[in-house]
Every structure is written in C-alpha cells, then in structure tokens.
PDB file of C-alpha atoms in Angstrom:
ATOM      1  CA  MET A   1      -0.092  -0.434  -0.221  1.00 34.00           C
ATOM      2  CA  ARG A   2       0.976   3.749  -0.439  1.00 35.00           C
ATOM      3  CA  PHE A   3       0.343   6.233   1.366  1.00 32.00           C
ATOM      4  CA  GLN A   4       0.733   9.816   1.009  1.00 33.00           C
ATOM      5  CA  ALA A   5      -0.559  13.261   2.665  1.00 31.00           C
ATOM      6  CA  ASN A   6      -0.118  16.701   1.557  1.00 29.00           C
ATOM      7  CA  PHE A   7      -2.822  19.046   2.983  1.00 26.00           C
ATOM      8  CA  ARG A   8      -3.825  22.500   3.101  1.00 28.00           C
ATOM      9  CA  LEU A   9      -7.128  21.767   3.035  1.00 26.00           C
ATOM     10  CA  LYS A  10     -10.356  24.810   4.686  1.00 28.00           C
ATOM     11  CA  ALA A  11     -13.194  23.790   5.597  1.00 31.00           C
ATOM     12  CA  LEU A  12     -15.269  22.373   8.902  1.00 31.00           C
ATOM     13  CA  LEU A  13     -16.554  18.689   9.847  1.00 34.00           C
ATOM     14  CA  PRO A  14     -19.580  18.330  12.855  1.00 37.00           C
ATOM     15  CA  PRO A  15     -17.319  17.990  15.853  1.00 40.00           C
ATOM     16  CA  VAL A  16     -15.574  14.487  15.961  1.00 40.00           C
ATOM     17  CA  THR A  17     -16.286  11.621  18.658  1.00 45.00           C
ATOM     18  CA  ALA A  18     -14.896   9.738  20.983  1.00 45.00           C
ATOM     19  CA  ARG A  19     -13.932   6.980  19.068  1.00 45.00           C
ATOM     20  CA  GLU A  20     -13.002   9.594  16.079  1.00 41.00           C
ATOM     21  CA  ILE A  21     -10.171  11.105  18.522  1.00 39.00           C
ATOM     22  CA  GLN A  22      -8.924   7.661  19.675  1.00 43.00           C
ATOM     23  CA  VAL A  23      -8.687   6.764  15.684  1.00 41.00           C
ATOM     24  CA  THR A  24      -6.786   9.511  15.190  1.00 38.00           C
ATOM     25  CA  GLN A  25      -4.004   8.658  17.653  1.00 41.00           C
ATOM     26  CA  ASN A  26      -4.387   4.953  16.663  1.00 41.00           C
ATOM     27  CA  ILE A  27      -2.366   6.349  13.267  1.00 38.00           C
ATOM     28  CA  ASP A  28      -0.722   9.241  14.323  1.00 39.00           C
ATOM     29  CA  ARG A  29       0.888   6.520  16.694  1.00 35.00           C
ATOM     30  CA  ARG A  30       2.034   4.429  13.529  1.00 37.00           C
ATOM     31  CA  SER A  31       3.067   7.489  11.502  1.00 33.00           C
ATOM     32  CA  PHE A  32      -0.129   6.787   8.715  1.00 36.00           C
ATOM     33  CA  LEU A  33       0.296  10.768   7.936  1.00 34.00           C
ATOM     34  CA  THR A  34       4.151  11.090   7.210  1.00 32.00           C
ATOM     35  CA  ALA A  35       4.835  10.014   3.652  1.00 32.00           C
ATOM     36  CA  ALA A  36       6.302  12.101   0.975  1.00 29.00           C
ATOM     37  CA  ALA A  37       3.912  15.152   0.354  1.00 37.00           C
ATOM     38  CA  GLY A  38       1.606  13.860  -2.928  1.00 54.00           C
ATOM     39  CA  GLY A  39      -2.260  13.523  -1.798  1.00 67.00           C
ATOM     40  CA  LEU A  40      -3.554  10.547  -2.675  1.00 69.00           C
ATOM     41  CA  VAL A  41      -4.040   8.298   0.139  1.00 70.00           C
ATOM     42  CA  VAL A  42      -4.301   4.707  -1.777  1.00 69.00           C
ATOM     43  CA  ILE A  43      -6.002   1.768  -0.567  1.00 70.00           C
ATOM     44  CA  SER A  44      -4.888  -1.538  -2.849  1.00 65.00           C
ATOM     45  CA  LEU A  45      -7.054  -4.471  -1.565  1.00 65.00           C
ATOM     46  CA  GLY A  46      -4.887  -6.698  -0.117  1.00 52.00           C
ATOM     47  CA  GLY A  47      -5.300 -10.352  -1.664  1.00 44.00           C
ATOM     48  CA  CYS A  48      -5.181  -9.020  -5.062  1.00 42.00           C
ATOM     49  CA  THR A  49      -2.730 -10.098  -7.709  1.00 44.00           C
ATOM     50  CA  SER A  50      -2.909 -10.446 -11.346  1.00 45.00           C
ATOM     51  CA  ASP A  51      -2.547 -14.094 -12.405  1.00 56.00           C
ATOM     52  CA  THR A  52      -5.126 -15.481 -14.082  1.00 54.00           C
ATOM     53  CA  VAL A  53      -8.487 -17.073 -12.875  1.00 51.00           C
ATOM     54  CA  ASP A  54     -10.828 -19.040 -15.453  1.00 58.00           C
ATOM     55  CA  GLY A  55      -8.681 -17.474 -18.030  1.00 58.00           C
ATOM     56  CA  LYS A  56      -9.465 -13.890 -17.500  1.00 65.00           C
ATOM     57  CA  LYS A  57      -7.374 -11.888 -16.067  1.00 70.00           C
ATOM     58  CA  ARG A  58      -7.995 -11.054 -11.662  1.00 72.00           C
ATOM     59  CA  PRO A  59      -8.403  -7.320 -11.035  1.00 79.00           C
ATOM     60  CA  HIS A  60      -7.109  -5.369  -9.351  1.00 81.00           C
ATOM     61  CA  TYR A  61      -8.863  -3.466  -6.623  1.00 85.00           C
ATOM     62  CA  VAL A  62      -8.121   0.077  -4.814  1.00 87.00           C
ATOM     63  CA  MET A  63      -9.791   2.622  -3.375  1.00 88.00           C
ATOM     64  CA  VAL A  64      -8.203   6.624  -3.446  1.00 89.00           C
ATOM     65  CA  PHE A  65      -8.521   9.271  -2.002  1.00 89.00           C
ATOM     66  CA  ASP A  66      -7.509  12.480  -2.931  1.00 86.00           C
ATOM     67  CA  GLN A  67      -6.663  14.917   0.208  1.00 82.00           C
ATOM     68  CA  ASN A  68      -6.536  17.853  -1.669  1.00 80.00           C
ATOM     69  CA  LYS A  69      -9.966  17.663  -3.155  1.00 86.00           C
ATOM     70  CA  CYS A  70     -12.144  16.323  -0.440  1.00 87.00           C
ATOM     71  CA  VAL A  71     -14.442  19.298   1.090  1.00 86.00           C
ATOM     72  CA  GLY A  72     -15.105  17.809   4.354  1.00 88.00           C
ATOM     73  CA  CYS A  73     -19.109  17.943   3.483  1.00 89.00           C
ATOM     74  CA  GLY A  74     -19.613  14.831   4.667  1.00 88.00           C
ATOM     75  CA  GLU A  75     -21.917  13.073   2.154  1.00 91.00           C
ATOM     76  CA  CYS A  76     -20.225  10.161   2.155  1.00 91.00           C
ATOM     77  CA  LYS A  77     -20.746   9.176   5.711  1.00 90.00           C
ATOM     78  CA  ARG A  78     -23.932  10.035   5.273  1.00 91.00           C
ATOM     79  CA  ALA A  79     -24.232   7.545   1.606  1.00 92.00           C
ATOM     80  CA  CYS A  80     -22.576   4.644   3.509  1.00 92.00           C
ATOM     81  CA  ASN A  81     -25.443   5.020   6.417  1.00 91.00           C
ATOM     82  CA  GLU A  82     -27.843   5.287   4.267  1.00 92.00           C
ATOM     83  CA  ALA A  83     -26.365   2.012   1.614  1.00 94.00           C
ATOM     84  CA  ASN A  84     -25.780   0.123   4.556  1.00 91.00           C
ATOM     85  CA  HIS A  85     -29.020   0.829   6.822  1.00 90.00           C
ATOM     86  CA  LEU A  86     -26.827   1.822   9.702  1.00 87.00           C
ATOM     87  CA  PRO A  87     -28.640   3.802  12.498  1.00 82.00           C
ATOM     88  CA  PRO A  88     -27.866   8.198  12.764  1.00 78.00           C
ATOM     89  CA  GLY A  89     -24.917   8.471  14.876  1.00 73.00           C
ATOM     90  CA  ARG A  90     -23.172   5.093  13.441  1.00 78.00           C
ATOM     91  CA  SER A  91     -20.499   5.570  10.146  1.00 79.00           C
ATOM     92  CA  ARG A  92     -18.042   2.266   8.661  1.00 86.00           C
ATOM     93  CA  VAL A  93     -16.704   5.355   7.321  1.00 84.00           C
ATOM     94  CA  LEU A  94     -14.838   8.231   9.322  1.00 81.00           C
ATOM     95  CA  LEU A  95     -13.598  11.292   8.203  1.00 80.00           C
ATOM     96  CA  GLN A  96     -11.372  12.776   9.789  1.00 78.00           C
ATOM     97  CA  ARG A  97     -10.201  16.712  10.823  1.00 78.00           C
ATOM     98  CA  MET A  98      -6.541  16.367  11.865  1.00 72.00           C
ATOM     99  CA  PRO A  99      -5.264  18.396  14.366  1.00 74.00           C
ATOM    100  CA  GLY A 100      -3.346  21.145  13.853  1.00 69.00           C
ATOM    101  CA  PRO A 101      -3.758  25.115  12.497  1.00 68.00           C
ATOM    102  CA  ASP A 102      -4.933  23.908   8.876  1.00 67.00           C
ATOM    103  CA  ARG A 103      -8.095  22.057   9.031  1.00 67.00           C
ATOM    104  CA  HIS A 104      -7.471  19.635   6.746  1.00 73.00           C
ATOM    105  CA  TYR A 105      -9.219  15.295   6.495  1.00 81.00           C
ATOM    106  CA  ILE A 106      -8.582  12.068   6.134  1.00 81.00           C
ATOM    107  CA  ARG A 107     -10.553   9.158   5.086  1.00 82.00           C
ATOM    108  CA  VAL A 108     -10.447   6.844   8.032  1.00 81.00           C
ATOM    109  CA  SER A 109     -11.799   2.753   7.951  1.00 86.00           C
ATOM    110  CA  CYS A 110     -10.858  -0.990   7.063  1.00 90.00           C
ATOM    111  CA  GLN A 111      -7.128  -0.567   5.422  1.00 87.00           C
ATOM    112  CA  GLN A 112      -8.000  -3.885   3.830  1.00 88.00           C
ATOM    113  CA  CYS A 113      -4.724  -5.175   5.436  1.00 88.00           C
ATOM    114  CA  VAL A 114      -1.873  -7.993   3.447  1.00 84.00           C
ATOM    115  CA  ASP A 115      -2.020  -9.649   6.189  1.00 88.00           C
ATOM    116  CA  SER A 116      -5.468  -9.346   8.343  1.00 92.00           C
ATOM    117  CA  PRO A 117      -4.716  -9.229  11.856  1.00 95.00           C
ATOM    118  CA  CYS A 118      -8.357  -9.582  12.325  1.00 96.00           C
ATOM    119  CA  VAL A 119      -8.680 -12.533  10.068  1.00 96.00           C
ATOM    120  CA  LYS A 120      -5.610 -13.905  12.125  1.00 96.00           C
ATOM    121  CA  VAL A 121      -7.436 -13.580  15.657  1.00 97.00           C
ATOM    122  CA  CYS A 122     -11.462 -13.955  14.316  1.00 97.00           C
ATOM    123  CA  PRO A 123     -12.651 -17.869  16.725  1.00 97.00           C
ATOM    124  CA  THR A 124     -15.080 -18.214  14.630  1.00 97.00           C
ATOM    125  CA  GLY A 125     -13.767 -17.141  10.900  1.00 97.00           C
ATOM    126  CA  ALA A 126     -16.762 -15.045  10.314  1.00 97.00           C
ATOM    127  CA  THR A 127     -13.771 -12.436   9.465  1.00 97.00           C
ATOM    128  CA  TYR A 128     -12.053 -13.479   6.664  1.00 96.00           C
ATOM    129  CA  GLN A 129     -10.473 -12.507   3.510  1.00 92.00           C
ATOM    130  CA  THR A 130     -12.131 -12.932  -0.463  1.00 89.00           C
ATOM    131  CA  GLU A 131      -9.653 -13.951  -3.118  1.00 83.00           C
ATOM    132  CA  ASP A 132      -9.687 -10.558  -4.716  1.00 80.00           C
ATOM    133  CA  GLY A 133      -8.375  -9.289  -0.627  1.00 83.00           C
ATOM    134  CA  GLN A 134     -11.269  -7.714   0.425  1.00 88.00           C
ATOM    135  CA  VAL A 135     -11.997  -8.039   4.166  1.00 94.00           C
ATOM    136  CA  LEU A 136     -15.273  -9.002   5.130  1.00 95.00           C
ATOM    137  CA  VAL A 137     -17.506 -10.194   8.357  1.00 96.00           C
ATOM    138  CA  ASN A 138     -20.277 -12.708   8.124  1.00 97.00           C
ATOM    139  CA  LYS A 139     -22.804 -11.615  10.286  1.00 95.00           C
ATOM    140  CA  GLU A 140     -24.082 -15.824  10.377  1.00 96.00           C
ATOM    141  CA  LYS A 141     -20.420 -16.125  12.033  1.00 97.00           C
ATOM    142  CA  CYS A 142     -19.987 -13.837  13.842  1.00 98.00           C
ATOM    143  CA  ILE A 143     -20.465 -13.864  17.960  1.00 97.00           C
ATOM    144  CA  GLY A 144     -19.649 -10.154  19.570  1.00 97.00           C
ATOM    145  CA  CYS A 145     -16.713 -11.496  20.636  1.00 97.00           C
ATOM    146  CA  LYS A 146     -14.822  -8.142  19.715  1.00 97.00           C
ATOM    147  CA  MET A 147     -11.246  -9.798  19.391  1.00 97.00           C
ATOM    148  CA  CYS A 148     -11.174  -8.756  16.170  1.00 97.00           C
ATOM    149  CA  MET A 149     -12.029  -4.853  17.328  1.00 96.00           C
ATOM    150  CA  ALA A 150      -8.971  -5.410  19.590  1.00 96.00           C
ATOM    151  CA  ALA A 151      -6.703  -6.565  16.794  1.00 96.00           C
ATOM    152  CA  CYS A 152      -7.739  -3.620  14.305  1.00 94.00           C
ATOM    153  CA  PRO A 153      -4.388  -0.818  14.749  1.00 91.00           C
ATOM    154  CA  TYR A 154      -6.880   1.292  12.995  1.00 88.00           C
ATOM    155  CA  GLY A 155      -9.337   1.264  15.090  1.00 89.00           C
ATOM    156  CA  ALA A 156     -11.924   0.629  12.241  1.00 90.00           C
ATOM    157  CA  ARG A 157     -14.421  -1.696  13.861  1.00 92.00           C
ATOM    158  CA  SER A 158     -17.323  -1.080  15.658  1.00 91.00           C
ATOM    159  CA  TYR A 159     -19.852  -3.649  17.550  1.00 92.00           C
ATOM    160  CA  ASN A 160     -23.684  -3.200  16.431  1.00 91.00           C
ATOM    161  CA  PRO A 161     -25.474  -3.734  19.702  1.00 91.00           C
ATOM    162  CA  GLU A 162     -28.666  -4.424  17.979  1.00 90.00           C
ATOM    163  CA  ALA A 163     -27.350  -7.244  15.700  1.00 91.00           C
ATOM    164  CA  LYS A 164     -24.807  -8.559  18.740  1.00 95.00           C
ATOM    165  CA  VAL A 165     -21.996  -8.379  15.633  1.00 96.00           C
ATOM    166  CA  VAL A 166     -18.574  -6.382  14.788  1.00 95.00           C
ATOM    167  CA  GLU A 167     -19.160  -4.080  11.169  1.00 94.00           C
ATOM    168  CA  LYS A 168     -16.909  -2.951   9.335  1.00 94.00           C
ATOM    169  CA  CYS A 169     -16.310  -0.937   6.295  1.00 93.00           C
ATOM    170  CA  THR A 170     -16.584  -3.314   2.827  1.00 92.00           C
ATOM    171  CA  LEU A 171     -16.836  -1.356   0.038  1.00 92.00           C
ATOM    172  CA  CYS A 172     -19.795  -1.944  -1.044  1.00 93.00           C
ATOM    173  CA  HIS A 173     -19.053  -5.072  -1.624  1.00 93.00           C
ATOM    174  CA  HIS A 174     -23.172  -5.493  -2.341  1.00 93.00           C
ATOM    175  CA  LEU A 175     -22.552  -3.304  -4.973  1.00 94.00           C
ATOM    176  CA  GLN A 176     -19.790  -4.466  -7.015  1.00 91.00           C
ATOM    177  CA  GLU A 177     -21.341  -7.520  -6.892  1.00 91.00           C
ATOM    178  CA  VAL A 178     -24.162  -6.175  -9.203  1.00 93.00           C
ATOM    179  CA  GLY A 179     -21.144  -4.222 -11.110  1.00 90.00           C
ATOM    180  CA  ASP A 180     -21.681  -0.874  -8.947  1.00 93.00           C
ATOM    181  CA  GLN A 181     -19.661   1.486  -6.839  1.00 94.00           C
ATOM    182  CA  PRO A 182     -19.330   2.109  -3.444  1.00 94.00           C
ATOM    183  CA  ALA A 183     -22.506   4.710  -1.889  1.00 95.00           C
ATOM    184  CA  CYS A 184     -19.115   6.710  -0.624  1.00 94.00           C
ATOM    185  CA  VAL A 185     -17.786   6.777  -4.399  1.00 94.00           C
ATOM    186  CA  LYS A 186     -20.837   7.798  -5.880  1.00 95.00           C
ATOM    187  CA  VAL A 187     -21.967  11.203  -4.573  1.00 95.00           C
ATOM    188  CA  CYS A 188     -18.799  13.133  -3.128  1.00 94.00           C
ATOM    189  CA  CYS A 189     -18.879  16.422  -4.946  1.00 93.00           C
ATOM    190  CA  ALA A 190     -15.451  17.401  -4.736  1.00 91.00           C
ATOM    191  CA  LYS A 191     -14.382  13.947  -6.836  1.00 91.00           C
ATOM    192  CA  ALA A 192     -11.625  13.168  -3.845  1.00 90.00           C
ATOM    193  CA  ARG A 193     -12.796   8.801  -4.415  1.00 92.00           C
ATOM    194  CA  PHE A 194     -12.484   6.669  -6.767  1.00 93.00           C
ATOM    195  CA  PHE A 195     -12.598   2.830  -6.727  1.00 92.00           C
ATOM    196  CA  GLY A 196     -11.870   0.475  -9.832  1.00 90.00           C
ATOM    197  CA  ASP A 197      -9.135  -1.955 -11.433  1.00 88.00           C
ATOM    198  CA  VAL A 198      -6.035  -0.121 -10.825  1.00 86.00           C
ATOM    199  CA  ASP A 199      -4.456  -2.755 -14.054  1.00 87.00           C
ATOM    200  CA  ASP A 200      -7.518  -1.534 -16.013  1.00 90.00           C
ATOM    201  CA  PRO A 201      -5.524   1.860 -17.877  1.00 91.00           C
ATOM    202  CA  GLU A 202      -9.522   2.886 -19.358  1.00 91.00           C
ATOM    203  CA  SER A 203     -10.632   3.032 -15.304  1.00 90.00           C
ATOM    204  CA  ASP A 204     -10.905   6.142 -12.987  1.00 89.00           C
ATOM    205  CA  VAL A 205      -8.468   4.579 -10.577  1.00 87.00           C
ATOM    206  CA  SER A 206      -5.303   4.592 -13.473  1.00 89.00           C
ATOM    207  CA  LYS A 207      -5.850   7.766 -14.990  1.00 89.00           C
ATOM    208  CA  VAL A 208      -5.237   9.437 -11.345  1.00 88.00           C
ATOM    209  CA  LEU A 209      -2.792   7.970 -10.507  1.00 86.00           C
ATOM    210  CA  ALA A 210      -1.163   8.803 -13.745  1.00 85.00           C
ATOM    211  CA  ALA A 211      -2.262  11.999 -13.416  1.00 79.00           C
TER     212      ALA A 211
END
C-alpha cells in the first residue's frame, strides 16, 4: 500500500466523536501521515494479484482518496449509512479532521490489510478475506466477541449492539456484486474518491494515479 499526504484544506466538519479522536491517535502513533507529499491515499486490497482466473486476468481493486480535493462535507458518511442501513450516529467511514492550524481531512476505514490481524484472531472464521483481497464479516458466524476490534490497528471496526455483531467498511461489496461503485465514491461532490481496477488503464483509478 502507498500512503501520501499533503494537507491544505480549509473546510469544517461537525464535532468529532470520542471514537474518531481515538482513531486519530492510533493513526498518529503509526506515522500514517508521514509519507511524502502528494495528496493521494491508496488502499490496495490485500489479496489482489495479477493472476488469471478461468482464463481472465484477476482485477486489482484499489480505493483512492485525494486529500487535496476533499472539502469535508460529510456526504460520504451519510451515503455509507444509507447504503448499509445504519442508524443515525453510526458510520463505517470516519472523515477525520486532523489537529493543527490548518483544517485537513483523512478518510479512516478498514485498510484491507495484506496480512489482516482481524482475520487471524477471529475464533469462528466470521472475518475472512475474499479471493480478490477484500476483508469481510460473515454476520451469521460472528459471535460478537470483539477480538477483531482489539486486533485492528486502525480502530476501524465497531460493535452493533442491536445485531450483536461487529461491523466494518466493506467497500459496499453488495454494490460491487451488481457492478456498482461504493456509495461514498458515487456521492463525492469534490471527486475526491475513486474505486476500480488499477490494472485497467481505462479505469478512473488508473487515470488518477497516472496524472
């Protein structure tokens, strides 16, 4: 994965929650923002390769977040909640305003780790990795033990007390299955989010990264 940061944004978000503050502290401790200037955060799905499946090249999906374009409107969070039927106040995406004299933002959600600690500690196999590298949660198997939450270095998981299961960003896997884009990508008014196959030169992500 490649993480690059260049923050010069001036916009306001609603007050951050205690969970968002903790996530920010976790990121700071891991020097998540200390890469070279550039403005793009690229989340590459952990298991993606250029192998072929049934004679066809396996796609290499990535999520690109352009921090130079994000205006902090929060529409991505609202779209996430709506697409995943989440109650008010709960979100699988945190759009965090980082501390400092200038207001700047970072998208915080599941980083789709290559060697996912959440997958390793799950006692029931509820947290698993798909063939294309996406880390998902099988709610039928989840027993709500929260071991995956403790293992996640980014604090990117939350517990649903009504369903008694752990939830996380799935990059709207249910929308991908019907050929659609993640909800946060579709609604971004600043065109700061992109999702697609980086090995496809005609994809939006390839064009953004090549610019």
